[in-house]
Each structure stands twice: as C-alpha cells, then as structure tokens.
mmCIF file of C-alpha atoms and ligand atoms in Angstrom:
data_model
loop_
_atom_site.group_PDB
_atom_site.id
_atom_site.type_symbol
_atom_site.label_atom_id
_atom_site.label_comp_id
_atom_site.label_asym_id
_atom_site.label_seq_id
_atom_site.Cartn_x
_atom_site.Cartn_y
_atom_site.Cartn_z
ATOM 1 C CA MET A 1 -11.685 -6.693 5.666
ATOM 2 C CA ASP A 2 -8.559 -7.380 3.495
ATOM 3 C CA LEU A 3 -8.018 -11.299 4.941
ATOM 4 C CA GLU A 4 -11.623 -12.164 5.070
ATOM 5 C CA ARG A 5 -11.292 -16.205 5.086
ATOM 6 C CA LYS A 6 -8.014 -16.573 4.597
ATOM 7 C CA ARG A 7 -6.228 -19.252 6.516
ATOM 8 C CA ILE A 8 -2.212 -18.182 7.009
ATOM 9 C CA VAL A 9 0.445 -20.712 8.769
ATOM 10 C CA LEU A 10 2.507 -18.009 10.443
ATOM 11 C CA GLY A 11 6.235 -20.046 11.191
ATOM 12 C CA LEU A 12 8.194 -18.167 14.014
ATOM 13 C CA THR A 13 11.838 -18.999 13.651
ATOM 14 C CA GLY A 14 14.676 -18.284 16.255
ATOM 15 C CA GLY A 15 15.439 -14.262 16.473
ATOM 16 C CA VAL A 16 14.860 -11.500 18.425
ATOM 17 C CA ALA A 17 12.154 -9.600 15.985
ATOM 18 C CA CYS A 18 9.677 -12.690 17.380
ATOM 19 C CA TYR A 19 8.447 -9.918 19.073
ATOM 20 C CA LYS A 20 6.942 -8.134 16.135
ATOM 21 C CA ALA A 21 5.606 -11.286 15.294
ATOM 22 C CA ALA A 22 2.995 -10.888 18.334
ATOM 23 C CA GLU A 23 1.870 -7.572 16.611
ATOM 24 C CA LEU A 24 1.623 -8.986 13.132
ATOM 25 C CA THR A 25 -0.393 -11.902 14.495
ATOM 26 C CA ARG A 26 -2.828 -9.552 15.885
ATOM 27 C CA GLY A 27 -3.290 -7.442 12.609
ATOM 28 C CA LEU A 28 -3.898 -10.601 10.826
ATOM 29 C CA VAL A 29 -6.580 -11.450 13.072
ATOM 30 C CA LYS A 30 -7.826 -7.799 12.656
ATOM 31 C CA ALA A 31 -7.617 -8.355 8.749
ATOM 32 C CA GLY A 32 -10.557 -11.355 8.921
ATOM 33 C CA ALA A 33 -7.349 -14.312 8.608
ATOM 34 C CA THR A 34 -7.280 -17.778 10.587
ATOM 35 C CA VAL A 35 -4.035 -17.575 11.985
ATOM 36 C CA GLN A 36 -2.316 -21.036 13.164
ATOM 37 C CA VAL A 37 1.126 -20.352 14.905
ATOM 38 C CA VAL A 38 3.963 -23.011 14.198
ATOM 39 C CA MET A 39 7.564 -22.158 15.746
ATOM 40 C CA THR A 40 10.640 -23.949 15.617
ATOM 41 C CA ASN A 41 12.340 -24.930 19.001
ATOM 42 C CA ALA A 42 14.576 -21.671 19.005
ATOM 43 C CA ALA A 43 11.666 -19.254 18.318
ATOM 44 C CA THR A 44 10.444 -20.393 21.931
ATOM 45 C CA HIS A 45 13.301 -19.095 23.495
ATOM 46 C CA PHE A 46 12.414 -15.531 22.135
ATOM 47 C CA ILE A 47 8.845 -15.702 22.678
ATOM 48 C CA THR A 48 6.314 -17.929 24.552
ATOM 49 C CA PRO A 49 3.650 -20.481 22.413
ATOM 50 C CA VAL A 50 1.351 -18.998 25.375
ATOM 51 C CA THR A 51 1.637 -15.865 24.053
ATOM 52 C CA MET A 52 1.110 -16.765 20.119
ATOM 53 C CA GLN A 53 -1.807 -18.800 21.318
ATOM 54 C CA ALA A 54 -3.340 -16.170 23.705
ATOM 55 C CA LEU A 55 -2.997 -13.559 20.265
ATOM 56 C CA SER A 56 -4.166 -16.181 17.337
ATOM 57 C CA GLY A 57 -6.972 -17.878 19.450
ATOM 58 C CA ARG A 58 -5.302 -21.358 18.259
ATOM 59 C CA THR A 59 -3.455 -24.130 19.658
ATOM 60 C CA VAL A 60 0.058 -23.520 18.605
ATOM 61 C CA TYR A 61 2.461 -26.203 17.109
ATOM 62 C CA THR A 62 6.102 -26.541 18.026
ATOM 63 C CA ASP A 63 7.048 -30.617 17.360
ATOM 64 C CA GLN A 64 6.068 -32.797 14.572
ATOM 65 C CA TRP A 65 5.513 -35.791 16.771
ATOM 66 C CA ASP A 66 2.702 -33.815 18.481
ATOM 67 C CA ALA A 67 -0.377 -36.848 19.749
ATOM 68 C CA ARG A 68 -2.747 -33.562 19.661
ATOM 69 C CA ILE A 69 -3.356 -33.888 15.621
ATOM 70 C CA ALA A 70 -5.427 -37.205 14.750
ATOM 71 C CA ASN A 71 -3.334 -38.891 12.779
ATOM 72 C CA ASN A 72 -0.031 -37.484 13.914
ATOM 73 C CA MET A 73 1.106 -36.001 10.674
ATOM 74 C CA PRO A 74 0.633 -31.862 11.159
ATOM 75 C CA HIS A 75 3.395 -31.242 8.693
ATOM 76 C CA ILE A 76 0.814 -32.398 6.191
ATOM 77 C CA ASP A 77 -2.669 -31.570 8.329
ATOM 78 C CA LEU A 78 -1.509 -27.794 9.016
ATOM 79 C CA THR A 79 -0.981 -27.294 5.312
ATOM 80 C CA ARG A 80 -3.710 -28.786 3.220
ATOM 81 C CA ASP A 81 -6.075 -25.960 3.637
ATOM 82 C CA ALA A 82 -3.762 -22.917 4.091
ATOM 83 C CA ASP A 83 -3.922 -19.988 1.908
ATOM 84 C CA ALA A 84 -0.347 -18.992 2.676
ATOM 85 C CA ILE A 85 2.689 -19.924 4.585
ATOM 86 C CA VAL A 86 4.514 -16.693 6.114
ATOM 87 C CA ILE A 87 8.161 -17.251 8.192
ATOM 88 C CA ALA A 88 8.417 -14.262 10.162
ATOM 89 C CA PRO A 89 11.151 -13.713 11.803
ATOM 90 C CA CYS A 90 13.157 -16.098 9.032
ATOM 91 C CA SER A 91 16.386 -16.885 10.413
ATOM 92 C CA ALA A 92 19.509 -17.764 8.232
ATOM 93 C CA ASP A 93 19.853 -20.906 9.630
ATOM 94 C CA PHE A 94 15.929 -21.378 7.914
ATOM 95 C CA MET A 95 16.819 -19.841 4.983
ATOM 96 C CA PHE A 96 19.288 -22.269 4.630
ATOM 97 C CA LYS A 97 17.001 -25.452 5.628
ATOM 98 C CA LEU A 98 14.576 -23.680 3.093
ATOM 99 C CA ALA A 99 17.337 -23.708 0.176
ATOM 100 C CA HIS A 100 17.939 -26.914 0.640
ATOM 101 C CA GLY A 101 14.546 -28.631 1.839
ATOM 102 C CA ALA A 102 15.678 -30.136 5.095
ATOM 103 C CA CYS A 103 12.656 -31.645 7.263
ATOM 104 C CA ASP A 104 13.961 -31.841 10.864
ATOM 105 C CA ASP A 105 11.865 -30.159 12.563
ATOM 106 C CA LEU A 106 7.725 -29.366 12.290
ATOM 107 C CA LEU A 107 8.323 -25.796 10.700
ATOM 108 C CA SER A 108 11.058 -27.246 7.914
ATOM 109 C CA THR A 109 8.712 -30.003 6.806
ATOM 110 C CA LEU A 110 5.382 -28.337 6.661
ATOM 111 C CA CYS A 111 6.951 -26.163 3.835
ATOM 112 C CA VAL A 112 8.512 -28.860 1.949
ATOM 113 C CA ALA A 113 5.167 -31.017 2.493
ATOM 114 C CA ARG A 114 3.065 -27.651 1.272
ATOM 115 C CA PRO A 115 1.249 -28.131 -2.072
ATOM 116 C CA MET A 116 3.251 -26.437 -4.170
ATOM 117 C CA THR A 117 -0.222 -24.074 -4.953
ATOM 118 C CA VAL A 118 0.392 -22.854 -1.457
ATOM 119 C CA PRO A 119 2.062 -19.322 -1.086
ATOM 120 C CA LEU A 120 5.506 -19.114 0.623
ATOM 121 C CA LEU A 121 6.916 -15.826 2.122
ATOM 122 C CA VAL A 122 9.460 -15.282 4.683
ATOM 123 C CA ALA A 123 10.684 -12.562 6.121
ATOM 124 C CA PRO A 124 14.132 -12.452 7.024
ATOM 125 C CA ALA A 125 15.628 -11.159 10.213
ATOM 126 C CA MET A 126 19.150 -11.243 11.227
ATOM 127 C CA ASN A 127 22.137 -9.846 11.824
ATOM 128 C CA VAL A 128 23.741 -7.478 8.939
ATOM 129 C CA GLU A 129 26.845 -9.288 8.562
ATOM 130 C CA MET A 130 24.663 -12.766 8.342
ATOM 131 C CA TRP A 131 22.754 -11.328 5.593
ATOM 132 C CA GLN A 132 25.679 -10.047 3.641
ATOM 133 C CA ASN A 133 27.451 -13.216 4.338
ATOM 134 C CA PRO A 134 27.940 -14.589 0.862
ATOM 135 C CA ALA A 135 26.327 -18.254 1.795
ATOM 136 C CA THR A 136 22.881 -16.433 3.290
ATOM 137 C CA GLN A 137 22.817 -14.305 -0.488
ATOM 138 C CA ARG A 138 23.288 -17.846 -1.906
ATOM 139 C CA ASN A 139 20.323 -19.149 0.052
ATOM 140 C CA ALA A 140 17.984 -16.067 -0.661
ATOM 141 C CA THR A 141 18.901 -16.678 -4.607
ATOM 142 C CA GLN A 142 17.760 -20.245 -4.353
ATOM 143 C CA LEU A 143 14.678 -19.387 -2.515
ATOM 144 C CA ARG A 144 13.831 -16.297 -4.888
ATOM 145 C CA PHE A 145 14.486 -19.120 -7.916
ATOM 146 C CA ASP A 146 12.196 -21.657 -6.119
ATOM 147 C CA GLY A 147 9.148 -18.900 -6.030
ATOM 148 C CA ILE A 148 9.619 -17.982 -2.487
ATOM 149 C CA HIS A 149 8.703 -14.550 -2.032
ATOM 150 C CA ILE A 150 11.175 -12.763 0.187
ATOM 151 C CA LEU A 151 9.902 -9.676 2.041
ATOM 152 C CA GLY A 152 12.322 -7.434 3.133
ATOM 153 C CA PRO A 153 15.132 -7.422 4.989
ATOM 154 C CA ASP A 154 14.956 -3.746 6.003
ATOM 155 C CA ALA A 155 18.137 -1.598 6.749
ATOM 156 C CA GLY A 156 18.374 0.408 9.848
ATOM 157 C CA GLU A 157 19.198 -0.271 13.692
ATOM 158 C CA GLN A 158 19.697 -3.741 14.977
ATOM 159 C CA ALA A 159 19.035 -5.201 18.332
ATOM 160 C CA CYS A 160 22.540 -6.566 18.206
ATOM 161 C CA GLY A 161 23.849 -2.941 18.333
ATOM 162 C CA GLU A 162 25.146 -2.718 14.849
ATOM 163 C CA THR A 163 23.542 -0.708 11.786
ATOM 164 C CA GLY A 164 22.757 -2.454 8.119
ATOM 165 C CA MET A 165 20.595 -4.228 6.064
ATOM 166 C CA GLY A 166 18.911 -7.162 7.932
ATOM 167 C CA ARG A 167 16.393 -5.856 10.032
ATOM 168 C CA MET A 168 12.516 -7.678 9.761
ATOM 169 C CA LEU A 169 9.967 -5.047 7.819
ATOM 170 C CA GLU A 170 7.711 -4.127 10.758
ATOM 171 C CA PRO A 171 4.309 -5.584 11.383
ATOM 172 C CA GLU A 172 2.589 -3.359 9.557
ATOM 173 C CA GLN A 173 4.443 -3.466 6.303
ATOM 174 C CA LEU A 174 4.548 -7.270 6.408
ATOM 175 C CA LEU A 175 0.525 -7.165 6.876
ATOM 176 C CA GLU A 176 0.567 -4.970 3.696
ATOM 177 C CA GLU A 177 2.843 -7.526 1.652
ATOM 178 C CA ILE A 178 0.583 -10.130 2.944
ATOM 179 C CA ILE A 179 -2.247 -8.608 1.827
ATOM 180 C CA ALA A 180 -0.927 -7.831 -1.349
ATOM 181 C CA SER A 181 0.279 -11.372 -2.027
ATOM 182 C CA PHE A 182 -3.045 -12.382 -2.688
ATOM 183 C CA ARG A 183 -4.091 -9.393 -5.341
ATOM 184 C CA ASN A 184 -3.862 -10.007 -9.099
ATOM 185 C CA LYS A 185 -0.923 -8.383 -10.667
ATOM 186 C CA VAL A 186 -2.727 -6.760 -13.303
ATOM 187 C CA LEU A 187 -0.305 -3.799 -13.108
ATOM 188 C CA THR A 188 3.109 -5.583 -13.123
ATOM 189 C CA SER A 189 6.046 -3.448 -14.208
ATOM 190 C CA LYS A 190 3.423 -0.354 -14.872
ATOM 191 C CA ARG A 191 4.400 2.775 -13.815
ATOM 192 C CA VAL A 192 1.906 4.795 -12.077
ATOM 193 C CA LEU A 193 2.073 8.153 -10.885
ATOM 194 C CA ILE A 194 -0.606 9.523 -8.581
ATOM 195 C CA THR A 195 -1.900 12.887 -7.239
ATOM 196 C CA ALA A 196 -3.840 13.156 -3.997
ATOM 197 C CA GLY A 197 -5.314 15.546 -1.154
ATOM 198 C CA PRO A 198 -5.774 19.179 -1.125
ATOM 199 C CA THR A 199 -3.414 21.957 -1.943
ATOM 200 C CA PHE A 200 -2.483 24.814 -0.199
ATOM 201 C CA GLU A 201 -2.055 28.412 -1.798
ATOM 202 C CA PRO A 202 -0.579 30.601 0.658
ATOM 203 C CA ILE A 203 -1.827 34.097 1.777
ATOM 204 C CA ASP A 204 1.225 34.981 3.708
ATOM 205 C CA PRO A 205 4.163 32.828 5.386
ATOM 206 C CA VAL A 206 1.718 31.827 8.191
ATOM 207 C CA ARG A 207 -2.100 31.915 6.171
ATOM 208 C CA GLY A 208 -3.176 30.049 3.163
ATOM 209 C CA ILE A 209 -6.313 28.623 1.380
ATOM 210 C CA THR A 210 -7.093 25.101 0.858
ATOM 211 C CA ASN A 211 -10.061 22.744 0.797
ATOM 212 C CA LEU A 212 -11.481 19.616 2.878
ATOM 213 C CA SER A 213 -9.771 16.786 0.709
ATOM 214 C CA SER A 214 -8.379 14.513 3.469
ATOM 215 C CA GLY A 215 -6.413 12.388 0.493
ATOM 216 C CA LYS A 216 -7.677 8.993 1.296
ATOM 217 C CA MET A 217 -8.964 8.144 -1.905
ATOM 218 C CA GLY A 218 -5.848 8.782 -4.124
ATOM 219 C CA TYR A 219 -3.685 6.916 -1.216
ATOM 220 C CA ALA A 220 -6.067 4.025 -1.195
ATOM 221 C CA ILE A 221 -5.937 3.942 -4.910
ATOM 222 C CA ALA A 222 -1.532 4.365 -4.515
ATOM 223 C CA ARG A 223 -1.629 1.234 -2.206
ATOM 224 C CA ALA A 224 -3.885 -0.676 -4.507
ATOM 225 C CA ALA A 225 -1.736 0.113 -7.927
ATOM 226 C CA ARG A 226 1.502 -0.963 -5.810
ATOM 227 C CA GLU A 227 -1.039 -4.292 -4.339
ATOM 228 C CA ALA A 228 -1.292 -4.972 -8.184
ATOM 229 C CA GLY A 229 2.435 -4.634 -8.846
ATOM 230 C CA ALA A 230 3.073 -1.278 -10.085
ATOM 231 C CA GLU A 231 5.646 0.832 -9.325
ATOM 232 C CA VAL A 232 4.115 4.226 -7.862
ATOM 233 C CA THR A 233 4.850 7.782 -7.597
ATOM 234 C CA LEU A 234 2.680 9.806 -5.122
ATOM 235 C CA VAL A 235 2.624 13.646 -5.315
ATOM 236 C CA SER A 236 0.643 14.415 -2.476
ATOM 237 C CA GLY A 237 -0.494 17.774 -1.103
ATOM 238 C CA PRO A 238 -0.698 18.317 2.724
ATOM 239 C CA THR A 239 -2.205 14.949 4.043
ATOM 240 C CA ALA A 240 -2.416 13.399 7.426
ATOM 241 C CA LEU A 241 -1.782 9.755 6.312
ATOM 242 C CA SER A 242 0.840 7.765 6.393
ATOM 243 C CA THR A 243 2.482 6.837 2.969
ATOM 244 C CA PRO A 244 1.353 3.352 1.763
ATOM 245 C CA PHE A 245 3.971 0.716 1.794
ATOM 246 C CA GLY A 246 6.457 0.384 -1.196
ATOM 247 C CA VAL A 247 4.685 3.821 -2.863
ATOM 248 C CA HIS A 248 7.066 6.705 -3.314
ATOM 249 C CA ARG A 249 5.666 9.826 -2.177
ATOM 250 C CA ILE A 250 6.917 13.441 -3.089
ATOM 251 C CA ASN A 251 5.386 16.208 -0.713
ATOM 252 C CA VAL A 252 4.416 19.303 -2.385
ATOM 253 C CA GLN A 253 1.640 22.322 -1.234
ATOM 254 C CA THR A 254 0.918 24.569 -3.893
ATOM 255 C CA ALA A 255 -0.585 23.497 -7.444
ATOM 256 C CA GLN A 256 2.037 25.093 -8.780
ATOM 257 C CA GLN A 257 4.792 22.449 -7.025
ATOM 258 C CA MET A 258 2.539 20.190 -7.842
ATOM 259 C CA TYR A 259 2.615 20.641 -11.871
ATOM 260 C CA ASP A 260 6.089 21.104 -11.790
ATOM 261 C CA VAL A 261 6.469 17.785 -10.579
ATOM 262 C CA VAL A 262 3.860 15.716 -12.354
ATOM 263 C CA MET A 263 5.208 17.669 -15.378
ATOM 264 C CA SER A 264 9.122 16.360 -15.044
ATOM 265 C CA ARG A 265 7.929 12.830 -14.375
ATOM 266 C CA ALA A 266 4.967 12.204 -16.600
ATOM 267 C CA PRO A 267 6.342 11.294 -19.723
ATOM 268 C CA SER A 268 8.039 8.602 -18.228
ATOM 269 C CA GLN A 269 5.104 7.038 -16.700
ATOM 270 C CA ASP A 270 2.347 4.606 -18.178
ATOM 271 C CA ILE A 271 -0.298 5.979 -16.209
ATOM 272 C CA PHE A 272 -1.153 9.372 -14.694
ATOM 273 C CA ILE A 273 -4.554 9.261 -11.990
ATOM 274 C CA ALA A 274 -5.237 12.889 -11.073
ATOM 275 C CA VAL A 275 -6.896 12.419 -7.556
ATOM 276 C CA ALA A 276 -6.129 15.576 -5.740
ATOM 277 C CA ALA A 277 -8.190 18.415 -5.582
ATOM 278 C CA VAL A 278 -6.303 21.148 -6.713
ATOM 279 C CA ALA A 279 -6.889 24.637 -6.141
ATOM 280 C CA ASP A 280 -8.521 26.463 -9.066
ATOM 281 C CA TRP A 281 -6.850 29.913 -7.523
ATOM 282 C CA ARG A 282 -3.934 30.950 -5.957
ATOM 283 C CA VAL A 283 -3.441 34.599 -4.368
ATOM 284 C CA ALA A 284 -1.975 36.969 -6.635
ATOM 285 C CA ASN A 285 -0.624 39.139 -4.095
ATOM 286 C CA ALA A 286 0.539 36.689 -1.535
ATOM 287 C CA SER A 287 2.951 38.743 1.047
ATOM 288 C CA VAL A 288 6.324 37.595 1.912
ATOM 289 C CA GLN A 289 5.768 39.247 5.512
ATOM 290 C CA LYS A 290 3.136 37.707 7.567
ATOM 291 C CA LEU A 291 0.141 40.245 7.384
ATOM 292 C CA LYS A 292 -0.953 42.600 10.196
ATOM 293 C CA LYS A 293 -3.959 43.883 11.807
ATOM 294 C CA ASN A 294 -4.201 47.581 12.029
ATOM 295 C CA GLU A 295 -6.216 50.158 14.458
ATOM 296 C CA ALA A 296 -8.116 50.997 11.683
ATOM 297 C CA GLY A 297 -9.492 47.407 10.730
ATOM 298 C CA ASP A 298 -8.607 47.287 7.176
ATOM 299 C CA VAL A 299 -8.861 43.896 5.669
ATOM 300 C CA PRO A 300 -6.236 42.609 3.209
ATOM 301 C CA GLN A 301 -7.534 42.690 -0.497
ATOM 302 C CA LEU A 302 -6.790 39.312 -2.124
ATOM 303 C CA GLN A 303 -6.199 39.263 -5.677
ATOM 304 C CA PHE A 304 -6.402 35.722 -7.671
ATOM 305 C CA GLU A 305 -4.650 34.222 -10.439
ATOM 306 C CA GLN A 306 -5.668 30.651 -12.382
ATOM 307 C CA ASN A 307 -3.585 27.693 -11.482
ATOM 308 C CA PRO A 308 -2.673 25.531 -14.101
ATOM 309 C CA ASP A 309 -4.914 22.405 -14.935
ATOM 310 C CA ILE A 310 -2.396 19.791 -14.514
ATOM 311 C CA LEU A 311 -4.766 17.091 -15.629
ATOM 312 C CA ALA A 312 -5.012 18.585 -18.825
ATOM 313 C CA ALA A 313 -1.396 19.559 -19.296
ATOM 314 C CA VAL A 314 -0.741 16.009 -18.687
ATOM 315 C CA ALA A 315 -3.582 15.162 -21.087
ATOM 316 C CA ALA A 316 -1.752 17.406 -23.988
ATOM 317 C CA LEU A 317 1.822 15.750 -23.914
ATOM 318 C CA LYS A 318 2.717 13.759 -27.013
ATOM 319 C CA ASP A 319 4.113 10.926 -25.043
ATOM 320 C CA LYS A 320 1.355 10.858 -22.245
ATOM 321 C CA PRO A 321 0.394 7.846 -20.032
ATOM 322 C CA TYR A 322 -3.142 6.718 -19.782
ATOM 323 C CA CYS A 323 -4.737 9.453 -18.123
ATOM 324 C CA VAL A 324 -7.628 9.237 -15.276
ATOM 325 C CA GLY A 325 -9.577 12.165 -13.829
ATOM 326 C CA PHE A 326 -11.560 12.759 -10.994
ATOM 327 C CA ALA A 327 -14.741 15.230 -10.407
ATOM 328 C CA ALA A 328 -16.362 15.919 -7.751
ATOM 329 C CA GLU A 329 -19.841 17.477 -8.583
ATOM 330 C CA SER A 330 -22.707 18.688 -6.656
ATOM 331 C CA GLU A 331 -25.191 18.277 -9.139
ATOM 332 C CA ASN A 332 -25.547 16.639 -12.963
ATOM 333 C CA LEU A 333 -22.939 14.300 -12.327
ATOM 334 C CA LEU A 334 -23.749 12.149 -15.448
ATOM 335 C CA GLU A 335 -23.873 15.654 -17.816
ATOM 336 C CA TYR A 336 -21.224 17.557 -16.474
ATOM 337 C CA GLY A 337 -18.860 14.063 -15.587
ATOM 338 C CA GLU A 338 -19.019 13.321 -19.666
ATOM 339 C CA ALA A 339 -18.443 16.934 -20.594
ATOM 340 C CA LYS A 340 -15.633 17.331 -18.353
ATOM 341 C CA ARG A 341 -14.303 14.425 -19.729
ATOM 342 C CA LYS A 342 -14.074 15.625 -23.177
ATOM 343 C CA ARG A 343 -13.021 18.834 -22.051
ATOM 344 C CA LYS A 344 -9.623 17.577 -20.223
ATOM 345 C CA GLY A 345 -8.974 15.277 -23.161
ATOM 346 C CA ILE A 346 -9.054 12.109 -21.473
ATOM 347 C CA PRO A 347 -10.056 8.441 -21.629
ATOM 348 C CA LEU A 348 -11.401 8.009 -18.289
ATOM 349 C CA LEU A 349 -13.099 10.254 -15.789
ATOM 350 C CA VAL A 350 -14.195 8.794 -12.164
ATOM 351 C CA GLY A 351 -17.159 10.457 -10.937
ATOM 352 C CA ASN A 352 -17.699 11.043 -6.862
ATOM 353 C CA ILE A 353 -21.544 10.390 -6.421
ATOM 354 C CA GLY A 354 -22.871 12.726 -4.226
ATOM 355 C CA HIS A 355 -19.910 15.594 -2.759
ATOM 356 C CA GLN A 356 -19.835 14.293 0.691
ATOM 357 C CA THR A 357 -17.305 12.212 -0.156
ATOM 358 C CA PHE A 358 -14.256 14.333 1.307
ATOM 359 C CA GLY A 359 -12.494 12.942 4.165
ATOM 360 C CA LYS A 360 -15.097 10.021 4.433
ATOM 361 C CA ASP A 361 -14.165 6.272 4.713
ATOM 362 C CA GLU A 362 -16.474 5.401 1.664
ATOM 363 C CA ASN A 363 -17.508 6.393 -1.641
ATOM 364 C CA GLU A 364 -19.744 5.559 -4.889
ATOM 365 C CA LEU A 365 -18.422 6.280 -8.107
ATOM 366 C CA VAL A 366 -19.319 6.197 -11.612
ATOM 367 C CA LEU A 367 -16.793 5.588 -14.422
ATOM 368 C CA PHE A 368 -17.132 7.455 -17.826
ATOM 369 C CA ASP A 369 -15.113 6.706 -20.946
ATOM 370 C CA ASP A 370 -16.196 6.244 -24.437
ATOM 371 C CA ALA A 371 -18.566 2.804 -23.761
ATOM 372 C CA GLY A 372 -20.544 5.254 -21.946
ATOM 373 C CA ASN A 373 -20.981 5.132 -17.830
ATOM 374 C CA LYS A 374 -20.648 2.404 -15.177
ATOM 375 C CA ARG A 375 -21.093 2.313 -11.640
ATOM 376 C CA LEU A 376 -19.479 1.147 -8.943
ATOM 377 C CA ALA A 377 -21.574 0.947 -5.894
ATOM 378 C CA ARG A 378 -20.742 2.051 -2.609
ATOM 379 C CA ALA A 379 -18.076 0.718 -0.512
ATOM 380 C CA ASP A 380 -14.998 1.449 1.136
ATOM 381 C CA LYS A 381 -12.210 3.509 -0.332
ATOM 382 C CA HIS A 382 -10.134 0.749 -0.419
ATOM 383 C CA ASP A 383 -12.215 -1.495 -1.988
ATOM 384 C CA LEU A 384 -13.229 0.790 -4.378
ATOM 385 C CA ALA A 385 -9.578 1.596 -5.380
ATOM 386 C CA ARG A 386 -8.885 -1.968 -6.437
ATOM 387 C CA GLN A 387 -12.104 -2.056 -8.649
ATOM 388 C CA LEU A 388 -11.063 1.230 -9.962
ATOM 389 C CA VAL A 389 -7.097 -0.614 -10.662
ATOM 390 C CA SER A 390 -8.624 -3.516 -12.291
ATOM 391 C CA GLU A 391 -10.932 -1.316 -14.419
ATOM 392 C CA ILE A 392 -7.916 0.396 -15.454
ATOM 393 C CA ALA A 393 -5.692 -2.156 -16.172
ATOM 394 C CA GLY A 394 -8.670 -3.605 -18.338
ATOM 395 C CA ARG A 395 -8.794 -0.580 -20.365
ATOM 396 C CA LEU A 396 -5.039 -0.229 -21.065
HETATM 397 O O1 C5P B 1 -11.807 21.275 -13.430
HETATM 398 P P1 C5P B 1 -11.808 20.012 -12.276
HETATM 399 O O2 C5P B 1 -11.187 20.678 -10.872
HETATM 400 O O3 C5P B 1 -13.395 19.779 -11.885
HETATM 401 O O4 C5P B 1 -11.636 18.796 -12.569
HETATM 402 C C1 C5P B 1 -10.546 17.765 -11.774
HETATM 403 C C2 C5P B 1 -9.918 16.666 -11.924
HETATM 404 O O5 C5P B 1 -8.665 17.265 -12.739
HETATM 405 C C3 C5P B 1 -9.455 15.765 -11.328
HETATM 406 O O6 C5P B 1 -8.730 14.662 -11.489
HETATM 407 C C4 C5P B 1 -8.237 16.737 -10.605
HETATM 408 O O7 C5P B 1 -7.113 16.362 -10.009
HETATM 409 C C5 C5P B 1 -7.673 17.673 -12.094
HETATM 410 N N1 C5P B 1 -7.001 18.783 -11.961
HETATM 411 C C6 C5P B 1 -5.821 19.095 -11.916
HETATM 412 N N2 C5P B 1 -5.223 20.530 -12.045
HETATM 413 C C7 C5P B 1 -6.442 21.468 -11.561
HETATM 414 C C8 C5P B 1 -7.338 21.154 -11.387
HETATM 415 C C9 C5P B 1 -8.089 19.571 -11.219
HETATM 416 O O8 C5P B 1 -4.679 18.334 -12.459
HETATM 417 N N3 C5P B 1 -5.603 22.338 -11.577
#
C-alpha cells in the first residue's frame, strides 16, 4: 500500500471544501495511513467531528484544552510521531496564521510545535478574490519560503458561484500529492517523455488493428517519474486509464502519430522511456470509406507496410535523451533482450518476464544494460515503476 504505516495528522479549517476532506480521509486510510483528524472551530461548522471520527476511526481533536490527552498537551502529543501534517482545506485565515506563527487554537499551535522534520502540506481552498488578494499571495510566498508545501489550488467553478483560482484540489489529487511527498526526488527537474498503451491502425473509418496492451505499466512509470520530481509527458495510444496527476498527456492513435509527437519533443527531453506496444505494421490500403460486405462474400485484401521504429529513431538522434526500451518476448528473454538492446542502440532495456503481462496489475522485470542483467521481483506495476525510476536515476 502506498502509505503503509504512515501517520498523517489531517487538519481541517473553515471552508466548504471540508466535504472533500471526508473523501480524502477514506483515501488515506485505504492507502494504509493512520489518520489523526484535528479541526478548527470554524471547520466544525462545515462538517461534524462525528463524520471525521467515523471515517478515520480515531478520536477527533478540536480544542487545545482537551483533558482526554493525559498530559493535556495535544499540540505536542499529536505531532511527535507524525510523518506529515496535511491541512485540507486550508483557509486564507489559516495561511495567515501559519505565515506568522500564530498559536491561538489547537491546529495552529501544533503546526508551530511540530518538529521541523515533519513535513507540512497545505491545500488552500477559498474564493478567487481571497486567493488573489495580495495579502494571501504574500502569505503563500512566506509559506513556500518556510518550506511548507502548497498543494494547488485549482481553477474552476467555486461553491460561491464565482469562477477562478482557489478551488481545493480533488481528494484523489491530494492523495497523489501526499503519496508523492514521501518519495525520493531522484528526478527533480528532469524532463521525461514516455510512450504507453497500444496503437490503433485503421482498416477503414470504423475498423482497425490494435493489441491487448492496457497501458498500465507506462502509466505507472509516468506516475512514478512525476512522484520523483520529473516533468512528465505521456504520449498515449487508446487506453481506458485516467491520466496520472500532474502528468501532461498527449493522445494519439497510430504509430505514425506517436512517432511524430515523440520526434518533435525528444530532443528537449532528458529521458525517453518507450513502453508502448507499437504496431509493427499498418494497413497500406486502408479505405477512406467503410468497407461493405457484398453478396458474393468477397473478403478485403489487406496489405501491410512497416511502421517507423520510434525508439530506434530517438536513439539515433544526435541530441538524444537517455533511452529506455521494453521487450515482451515469449521465450529466450535473456538472449533476445540483450540482442534487442544492442539492435536498438539503447543503454537500458527492460524485459517483461513471461508475455502474460498485458492488462495485469503485476509484472516481473529484468533489466539489461552494459553491466549485464538484473531482475526486479514480481510486484505490483506501481512498485516496479518506482524501482525502475530509481534504477534509471542511478544510471543517469
Ligand atoms: O522491436 P520491438 O517491438 O520488440 O521493441 C519493443 C520496444 O521498442 C518497446 O520499447 C517499444 O515501445 C519500442 N518500439 C517503438 N516503435 C516501434 C516498435 C517498438 O518505439 N515501431
């Protein structure tokens, strides 16, 4: 689980986005975290401590004078074993308090009392004018300067009926940010380009040839690279997956479209990871009109032509990024893997052990490079993606 054994203090301040904190709590608990909720008085006007207690499974604290804590020092007790403090929603007023070190309620006091090793993440939620107000922006600058992570806010429709910056990030986006905050930033400021999913080669306007790639491995690598601090562009064939948070996704259908997008961007990238199951051939005589059945039962005669090899083309560029390829072989992976790495002219090739990985949540990998080969044991694709990202970072 992504947050196994992590202890999170979740602080709620006054804002209508408190309803999203309920969903966030569920997500955190599901990801393995222990969630200790602390609410300001204003927050209790938007959502009750009862709801938050039921979802977190723990007593909710709202008052610094709480006799339930043996030494009556909840601001110390609640922070000493915390792995992170997350304020969601964080009001404009609470940003002001944090920026000035105010200690006039339990939540503000525990933020000031936290050991500096405990990261503090805040998710602003407020009306657009409040967010844009110079005082709020000054406070935001101060928070960043103090090493506090500001998550969002997002732009869009607001509960007050106005539109603009100030919406709190959605619970699943906050969850991704919290998970990412625990990862090593081994790819900070690196630009990473990834291909993923299958391609779709048309036969006519409604039919085509594709393959069983789900895109899960490529999407997991995109997520892991972004968690590691990279700026990630994902060039994706048709998949049913949602875009990992913070990743720039470009949709394509055919191998030729994927090639065009990749070649226009590759020279400005630091790393290129080709995970897509690109069709080797496209239909040379694809029909502009839908093919019709006829009485005689004639079947279409398809002719094929070869698609460009995207990975080999990037690897042949003068200003090439660090190139990583994938191989799905049904036999002799060790022999074919190293041969493929040489043929493509790349420093690292990742082989799927067994060819039954398409669509599955787990995988088992073997890495081929100049030093030989190395296995990554069977695991969830997200775990493997994180291991692969640190392997790549270590080789840069
Ligand atoms: O040659 P083969 O398809 O076995 O190689 C697989 C690797 O090459 C994968 O990394 C895949 O994304 C990439 N590839 C590509 N363009 C192609 C075919 C494969 O980038 N036309």
